Amino acid sequence: MSIATVNPATGETVRTFDELSPEDTERRIADAARAFASYRTTGFAERAGLLTRAAALLEAETEDIARTMTTEMGKPLGAARAEAAKCVKAMRWYAAHAESLLRDEHPADADVRDSGASAVRTHYRPLGVVLAVMPWNFPLWQVVRFAAPALMAGNTGLLKHASNVPQTALYLGELFERAGYPHGCFQTLLIGSRAVEAVLRDPRVAAATLTGSEPAGRSVASVAGDEVKKTVLELGGSDPYIVMPSADLDRAARTAVTARVQNNGQSCIAAKRFIVHADVYDAFAERFTAGMKALSVGDPMHESTDVGPLATEKGRADLEELVEDAVSRGAAVLCGARRPPDHPRGWFYEPTVLADISADMRIDQEETFGPVATLYRVEDLDEAVHRANHTPFGLSSNVWTRNDEDIARFVRDLEAGGIYINGMTASHPALPFGGVKRSGYGRELSGHGIREFCNVTTVWQSAD
């Protein structure tokens, strides 16, 4: 597999990199294990100081790393700056809150009196070296949302990043070392996907986290299961965006456009299936389609661009196949469904809205990773719930209604790791993030995320 920066706006190869040799990979695993042996004993104040310095460096270098991300995967420059700012926020949040999130827990005396203990507590200890296998779509954020809590918990990290964002990957490895972390605490491995299994099977690697495709998740989970190692998986999503009759249609339609095309439509938590009650379907479809048509598609380095190119040529080809299959089976094209004629270079695709979706279309069950939305008309709340859950995925969901009974029903019955009411799904350091079904398992962010890679230890002390 080629490890290279290829500008998706032009298709030009900017820079190529050699893959680490097995010997170099071995040295980095050994460095991570040695670093863990001492780093695990540091206090929260020391760890917080290191992470705060890393946040300050990133904040000062936002413009440079934003341009690197845009060059490598095509997100609009403004979105890249926002991604860097979000990382800074998360790093500072964990620096401030990790100690309280991992504070010892003490059961009530009455609950453990019959155990014969004079003292009992639950103590959180780091697991060790954690391997992170990360995707290209949020090349900074996906890594930081793992690294910040893992490092604050006392773990060390090895990053295997996507092969099309090597410069961002190298920046991350250098960032933590420049911030003063002991050598080996966080390192980038420029390796291909075929080399991941050997790293994961290494006995010095304690656990793994992966954000990416379902096949990649299955592969990592299979190896980790064979080795009996902890994993956290955040995989694909086909999030429903439900609009009920009581919704504020103007707000719902405006937000729907952003929810669909964020990151050029390449986000696991982007709304993808728009499920609209028949009473407001036509009005919503008109507003939503007009909003999608009005988006500016172009050079992601231009401040006025709303939607840049897809990150890879294969990604665009896969998206085109889904759209062509749907259209051939009767889907109606309300806008888009083509490459923009004024952008012959690069991997651009017009914002697209498809209606009249049926169960025989691949797009009904497969994730659309690009600026393509599917519209569904439903007759009542029961059908909305059924349609929303009729997917192998369960990452997040969006509900637009001002009816309290509707809200209670959706909160009870939607099969998803998140339910966002009258707003757009977005991750936040204080909120747990993750999914169910084929969207993966485990949680990132919040206290749940920092405790995923901890040894939850019962400490029992005799009364004698």
XYZ file of C-alpha atoms in Angstrom:
464
model
C 0.000 0.000 0.000
C 1.298 3.466 -0.914
C 1.805 5.888 1.945
C 1.440 9.265 0.308
C -0.168 12.674 0.370
C -2.326 12.910 -2.754
C -4.216 16.189 -3.103
C -7.847 15.178 -3.752
C -8.633 18.558 -5.308
C -6.139 17.923 -8.119
C -5.276 14.223 -8.012
C -1.589 15.137 -7.770
C 0.822 13.228 -5.543
C 2.391 15.792 -3.231
C 4.728 13.611 -1.196
C 5.456 9.923 -0.645
C 6.835 8.125 2.397
C 8.612 4.849 3.012
C 6.871 2.321 5.213
C 8.609 1.518 8.483
C 10.675 -1.651 8.390
C 9.775 -4.475 10.807
C 12.924 -3.609 12.740
C 11.909 0.053 13.100
C 8.409 -0.975 14.136
C 9.860 -3.303 16.764
C 11.995 -0.475 18.159
C 8.963 1.763 18.526
C 6.939 -0.901 20.300
C 9.867 -1.430 22.667
C 10.103 2.331 23.243
C 6.375 2.488 24.040
C 6.662 -0.372 26.539
C 9.693 1.205 28.246
C 7.960 4.560 28.415
C 4.869 2.998 29.987
C 6.924 1.414 32.774
C 7.780 4.868 34.117
C 5.021 7.088 32.731
C 2.335 5.023 34.472
C 3.677 6.234 37.836
C 3.394 9.950 37.041
C 0.746 12.017 38.794
C -2.214 13.741 37.218
C -0.674 17.169 37.647
C 2.384 16.175 35.617
C 0.273 14.559 32.909
C -2.013 17.593 32.781
C 0.961 19.902 32.365
C 2.220 17.881 29.416
C -1.180 17.742 27.716
C -1.750 21.449 28.275
C 1.581 22.214 26.596
C 0.599 20.010 23.650
C -2.695 21.917 23.379
C -0.855 25.253 23.356
C 1.464 24.080 20.580
C -1.465 22.869 18.495
C -3.338 26.113 19.025
C -0.340 28.143 17.870
C 0.117 25.921 14.808
C -3.552 25.708 13.809
C -3.189 27.378 10.424
C -0.319 25.154 9.306
C -1.914 21.873 10.384
C -5.285 22.957 8.965
C -3.694 23.480 5.553
C -1.993 20.105 5.826
C -5.313 18.376 6.550
C -7.034 20.167 3.679
C -4.229 19.214 1.310
C -4.290 15.582 2.402
C -8.032 14.829 2.522
C -9.864 17.788 1.020
C -11.973 19.196 3.860
C -12.742 22.931 3.522
C -10.070 25.021 5.208
C -12.512 26.564 7.665
C -13.600 23.089 8.773
C -9.958 22.085 9.205
C -9.338 25.069 11.474
C -12.435 24.152 13.474
C -11.172 20.588 13.816
C -7.876 21.791 15.261
C -9.724 24.068 17.704
C -11.898 21.162 18.798
C -8.785 19.121 19.531
C -7.346 21.916 21.655
C -10.614 22.074 23.595
C -10.636 18.326 24.238
C -7.017 18.259 25.355
C -7.617 21.043 27.855
C -10.844 19.417 29.038
C -9.116 16.128 29.829
C -6.184 17.913 31.424
C -8.657 19.630 33.750
C -10.999 16.702 34.454
C -9.033 13.431 34.237
C -8.158 13.312 37.925
C -11.785 13.630 39.015
C -12.965 11.172 36.349
C -10.516 8.543 37.628
C -10.882 9.265 41.327
C -11.114 6.181 43.549
C -14.671 5.051 44.226
C -15.723 3.955 47.712
C -18.819 1.807 48.235
C -21.128 2.545 51.127
C -19.979 0.878 54.360
C -23.313 -0.905 54.722
C -22.891 -2.557 51.329
C -19.542 -4.187 52.133
C -19.738 -4.641 55.892
C -20.269 -8.400 55.516
C -17.151 -8.754 53.332
C -14.858 -8.534 56.342
C -13.013 -5.494 55.008
C -11.946 -2.425 56.888
C -11.612 -0.545 53.604
C -12.698 -1.184 50.018
C -12.229 0.993 46.984
C -12.281 0.822 43.199
C -9.053 2.089 41.695
C -8.347 2.940 38.025
C -4.970 1.927 36.646
C -3.673 2.268 33.054
C -3.597 -0.829 30.851
C -0.347 -0.202 28.988
C 0.521 0.329 25.329
C -2.614 1.021 23.271
C -2.631 0.718 19.474
C -4.845 3.260 17.678
C -5.893 2.495 14.097
C -7.347 5.735 12.793
C -9.124 6.983 9.624
C -8.495 9.906 7.315
C -11.800 11.797 7.545
C -11.023 13.692 10.766
C -7.273 13.074 10.761
C -6.532 15.211 13.824
C -9.708 14.874 15.905
C -10.073 11.101 15.688
C -6.575 10.697 17.092
C -6.770 13.365 19.798
C -10.076 12.074 21.153
C -8.246 8.802 21.839
C -4.839 10.181 22.775
C -5.914 12.837 25.284
C -7.808 10.477 27.632
C -5.406 7.570 27.094
C -2.365 9.649 28.009
C -4.111 11.276 30.965
C -4.962 7.783 32.261
C -1.255 6.867 32.143
C -1.222 4.731 29.005
C 1.172 5.102 26.097
C 0.075 5.075 22.467
C 1.040 3.797 19.034
C -0.730 5.431 16.078
C -1.328 3.603 12.822
C -3.007 6.318 10.790
C -4.648 6.080 7.383
C -2.057 5.876 4.614
C -3.366 8.966 2.787
C -2.760 11.372 5.725
C 0.896 10.652 6.579
C 1.885 14.269 7.204
C -0.877 14.715 9.768
C 0.153 11.425 11.348
C 3.785 12.490 11.658
C 2.752 15.870 13.043
C 0.818 14.151 15.836
C 3.751 11.959 16.808
C 6.037 14.968 16.953
C 3.499 17.183 18.756
C 3.480 15.154 21.958
C 7.233 14.762 22.033
C 7.732 18.510 21.508
C 5.335 19.110 24.384
C 7.753 17.271 26.651
C 6.293 13.789 26.895
C 8.969 11.170 27.639
C 10.284 9.474 24.516
C 8.034 6.623 23.459
C 4.828 7.869 25.098
C 3.118 8.533 21.753
C 4.541 7.440 18.417
C 3.384 7.282 14.819
C 3.857 4.050 12.881
C 3.962 4.627 9.135
C 2.879 1.110 8.228
C 0.348 -0.417 5.880
C -2.786 -2.241 6.980
C -1.127 -5.637 6.475
C 1.360 -4.847 9.256
C -1.317 -4.102 11.875
C -1.897 -7.714 12.897
C 1.711 -8.264 13.964
C 1.661 -5.111 16.090
C -1.634 -6.055 17.719
C -0.420 -9.574 18.483
C 2.745 -8.277 20.146
C 2.467 -9.119 23.874
C 3.662 -5.628 24.817
C 0.546 -4.109 23.220
C -2.291 -4.268 25.736
C -5.312 -3.023 23.786
C -6.506 -1.370 20.607
C -8.970 1.217 19.410
C -10.162 1.598 15.842
C -12.282 4.127 14.032
C -13.023 3.131 10.475
C -14.915 0.787 8.215
C -16.817 -2.286 9.285
C -14.368 -4.672 7.521
C -11.423 -3.010 9.272
C -13.226 -3.276 12.585
C -13.981 -6.947 12.065
C -10.327 -7.607 11.267
C -8.965 -5.840 14.349
C -11.642 -7.304 16.616
C -10.900 -10.810 15.341
C -7.173 -10.546 16.039
C -7.722 -8.865 19.402
C -10.272 -11.511 20.352
C -7.813 -14.244 19.510
C -5.252 -12.506 21.747
C -7.859 -11.670 24.426
C -7.161 -7.934 24.263
C -9.548 -5.086 24.936
C -10.835 -3.132 21.942
C -13.035 -0.120 21.307
C -14.564 0.151 17.825
C -16.286 3.112 16.188
C -17.387 2.002 12.748
C -19.828 3.170 10.114
C -23.122 4.957 10.458
C -26.250 5.621 8.451
C -27.825 8.074 10.825
C -31.532 8.884 10.519
C -32.746 12.483 10.528
C -36.418 12.403 11.449
C -38.736 15.343 10.838
C -42.187 15.282 12.429
C -45.172 17.618 11.814
C -44.475 19.845 14.832
C -40.892 20.585 13.784
C -39.600 24.037 12.927
C -39.237 23.233 9.228
C -36.988 26.140 8.327
C -34.486 25.276 11.061
C -34.765 21.561 10.364
C -34.065 22.010 6.665
C -31.141 24.413 7.177
C -29.563 22.150 9.756
C -30.173 19.107 7.555
C -27.956 20.553 4.829
C -25.083 21.067 7.264
C -25.702 17.681 8.882
C -25.409 15.950 5.517
C -22.440 17.720 3.936
C -20.225 18.301 6.972
C -16.700 17.203 6.082
C -17.803 16.891 2.440
C -20.329 14.300 3.588
C -17.576 12.005 4.853
C -18.530 11.645 8.489
C -19.809 8.574 10.279
C -22.189 10.763 12.313
C -23.420 12.798 9.354
C -27.173 12.511 8.841
C -27.706 10.323 5.800
C -31.320 9.095 5.742
C -33.934 11.843 5.978
C -37.174 10.382 7.275
C -39.996 12.892 6.965
C -43.634 12.697 8.027
C -46.045 12.882 5.083
C -47.719 16.013 6.475
C -44.525 18.048 6.021
C -42.630 15.940 3.463
C -43.155 18.168 0.422
C -42.333 21.382 2.282
C -39.199 19.895 3.848
C -38.028 18.307 0.582
C -38.356 21.638 -1.231
C -36.386 23.553 1.393
C -33.739 20.858 1.833
C -33.154 20.391 -1.895
C -32.866 24.142 -2.424
C -30.273 24.298 0.339
C -28.234 21.476 -1.158
C -28.349 23.110 -4.605
C -27.113 26.406 -3.184
C -23.878 24.960 -1.783
C -20.591 26.107 -3.277
C -18.459 23.188 -4.529
C -14.821 23.904 -5.228
C -11.248 24.329 -4.054
C -11.228 23.519 -0.329
C -8.525 26.127 0.248
C -10.959 28.890 -0.756
C -12.798 30.447 2.170
C -16.101 30.511 0.246
C -16.160 26.771 -0.472
C -18.853 24.734 1.280
C -18.049 21.308 -0.183
C -14.645 20.143 -1.329
C -13.626 16.918 -3.075
C -13.997 13.419 -1.732
C -10.791 12.237 -0.115
C -9.988 9.430 -2.530
C -10.749 8.461 -6.097
C -12.069 5.089 -4.920
C -14.351 6.807 -2.430
C -15.980 8.776 -5.219
C -16.288 5.689 -7.406
C -17.968 3.784 -4.552
C -20.412 6.649 -4.017
C -21.211 6.844 -7.721
C -21.978 3.124 -7.774
C -24.505 3.510 -4.963
C -26.216 6.432 -6.691
C -26.259 4.724 -10.096
C -27.722 1.560 -8.580
C -30.484 3.559 -6.872
C -31.341 5.559 -9.979
C -31.421 2.424 -12.129
C -33.973 0.957 -9.705
C -36.273 3.971 -9.739
C -34.874 6.559 -7.332
C -35.775 10.133 -8.230
C -32.902 12.638 -8.496
C -33.957 15.937 -6.908
C -30.511 17.463 -7.402
C -26.922 16.462 -8.143
C -26.007 12.847 -8.908
C -23.059 13.810 -11.086
C -19.517 15.103 -11.109
C -19.538 18.919 -11.350
C -18.618 19.803 -14.946
C -16.650 22.891 -13.887
C -14.255 20.769 -11.779
C -12.789 18.175 -14.169
C -9.734 17.595 -11.968
C -9.889 16.091 -8.520
C -12.545 13.898 -6.942
C -15.514 16.213 -6.687
C -19.171 15.153 -6.538
C -22.222 17.398 -6.478
C -24.428 17.536 -3.382
C -27.197 15.074 -4.178
C -30.726 14.379 -2.962
C -32.476 11.132 -3.921
C -36.128 10.309 -3.254
C -38.386 7.262 -3.787
C -35.905 4.915 -2.132
C -36.879 1.233 -2.062
C -35.575 -1.815 -0.215
C -33.989 -3.333 -3.343
C -31.526 -0.451 -3.647
C -28.073 -0.847 -2.112
C -28.233 2.712 -0.813
C -31.099 1.711 1.471
C -28.758 -0.382 3.640
C -25.216 0.757 2.817
C -23.478 3.849 4.164
C -23.137 6.788 1.783
C -19.771 8.388 2.499
C -20.132 11.609 0.573
C -22.635 14.447 -0.016
C -25.597 12.216 -0.952
C -28.894 12.282 0.978
C -31.827 9.885 0.729
C -35.393 11.019 1.445
C -38.123 8.775 2.902
C -41.804 9.635 3.344
C -43.498 8.060 6.395
C -47.119 8.203 7.514
C -46.793 8.178 11.295
C -44.462 7.883 14.275
C -44.466 4.073 14.214
C -43.271 4.028 10.626
C -40.635 6.673 11.418
C -39.202 4.524 14.218
C -39.273 1.415 12.031
C -37.560 3.175 9.125
C -34.929 4.724 11.405
C -34.026 1.355 12.911
C -34.124 -0.471 9.571
C -30.356 -0.398 9.140
C -27.424 -2.509 10.297
C -25.913 0.608 11.874
C -26.695 2.422 15.117
C -24.271 5.296 15.655
C -26.371 8.413 16.212
C -29.728 9.914 15.249
C -31.487 13.259 14.883
C -35.107 13.994 15.753
C -37.025 17.173 14.973
C -40.260 17.569 16.911
C -41.778 19.826 19.547
C -44.114 17.104 20.784
C -43.095 15.660 24.178
C -44.806 12.325 23.491
C -42.857 11.984 20.235
C -39.622 12.714 22.072
C -40.312 10.115 24.762
C -41.053 7.476 22.144
C -37.917 8.186 20.117
C -35.702 8.190 23.224
C -37.184 4.825 24.211
C -37.082 3.100 20.829
C -34.352 4.454 18.543
C -31.431 2.029 18.243
C -28.483 4.396 18.382
C -25.674 5.536 20.640
C -26.938 9.120 20.507
C -30.278 10.883 20.053
C -30.066 14.584 19.217
C -33.385 16.413 19.487
C -33.919 19.580 17.409
C -30.215 19.783 16.657
C -27.371 18.140 14.754
C -25.238 15.293 16.042
C -21.834 16.527 17.172
C -19.180 15.033 19.448
C -18.104 16.886 22.595
C -15.369 15.936 25.093
C -17.839 15.787 28.000
C -20.335 13.494 26.226
C -19.892 9.745 25.601
C -19.573 8.852 21.929
C -20.105 5.497 20.225
C -22.675 3.201 18.712
C -24.515 -0.096 18.732
C -25.122 -2.864 16.193
C -22.562 -2.713 13.370
C -21.497 0.777 14.345
C -19.226 -0.795 16.945
C -18.921 -1.001 20.706
C -17.338 0.825 23.597
C -17.336 4.576 24.125
C -14.967 7.441 23.511
C -14.878 10.819 25.261
C -16.312 11.761 28.683
C -15.558 9.652 31.749
C -16.695 6.558 29.898
C -13.990 7.081 27.282
C -11.096 7.598 29.678
C -12.068 4.487 31.655
C -12.174 2.234 28.557
C -8.409 1.691 28.737
C -8.106 1.371 32.485
C -7.769 -1.679 34.696
C -10.776 -1.241 36.994
C -9.232 -2.664 40.169
C -10.979 -3.716 43.358
C -8.815 -2.934 46.398
C -9.967 -4.836 49.507
C -8.240 -4.440 52.860
C -8.829 -6.790 55.759
C -10.283 -5.543 59.012
C -7.539 -7.475 60.922
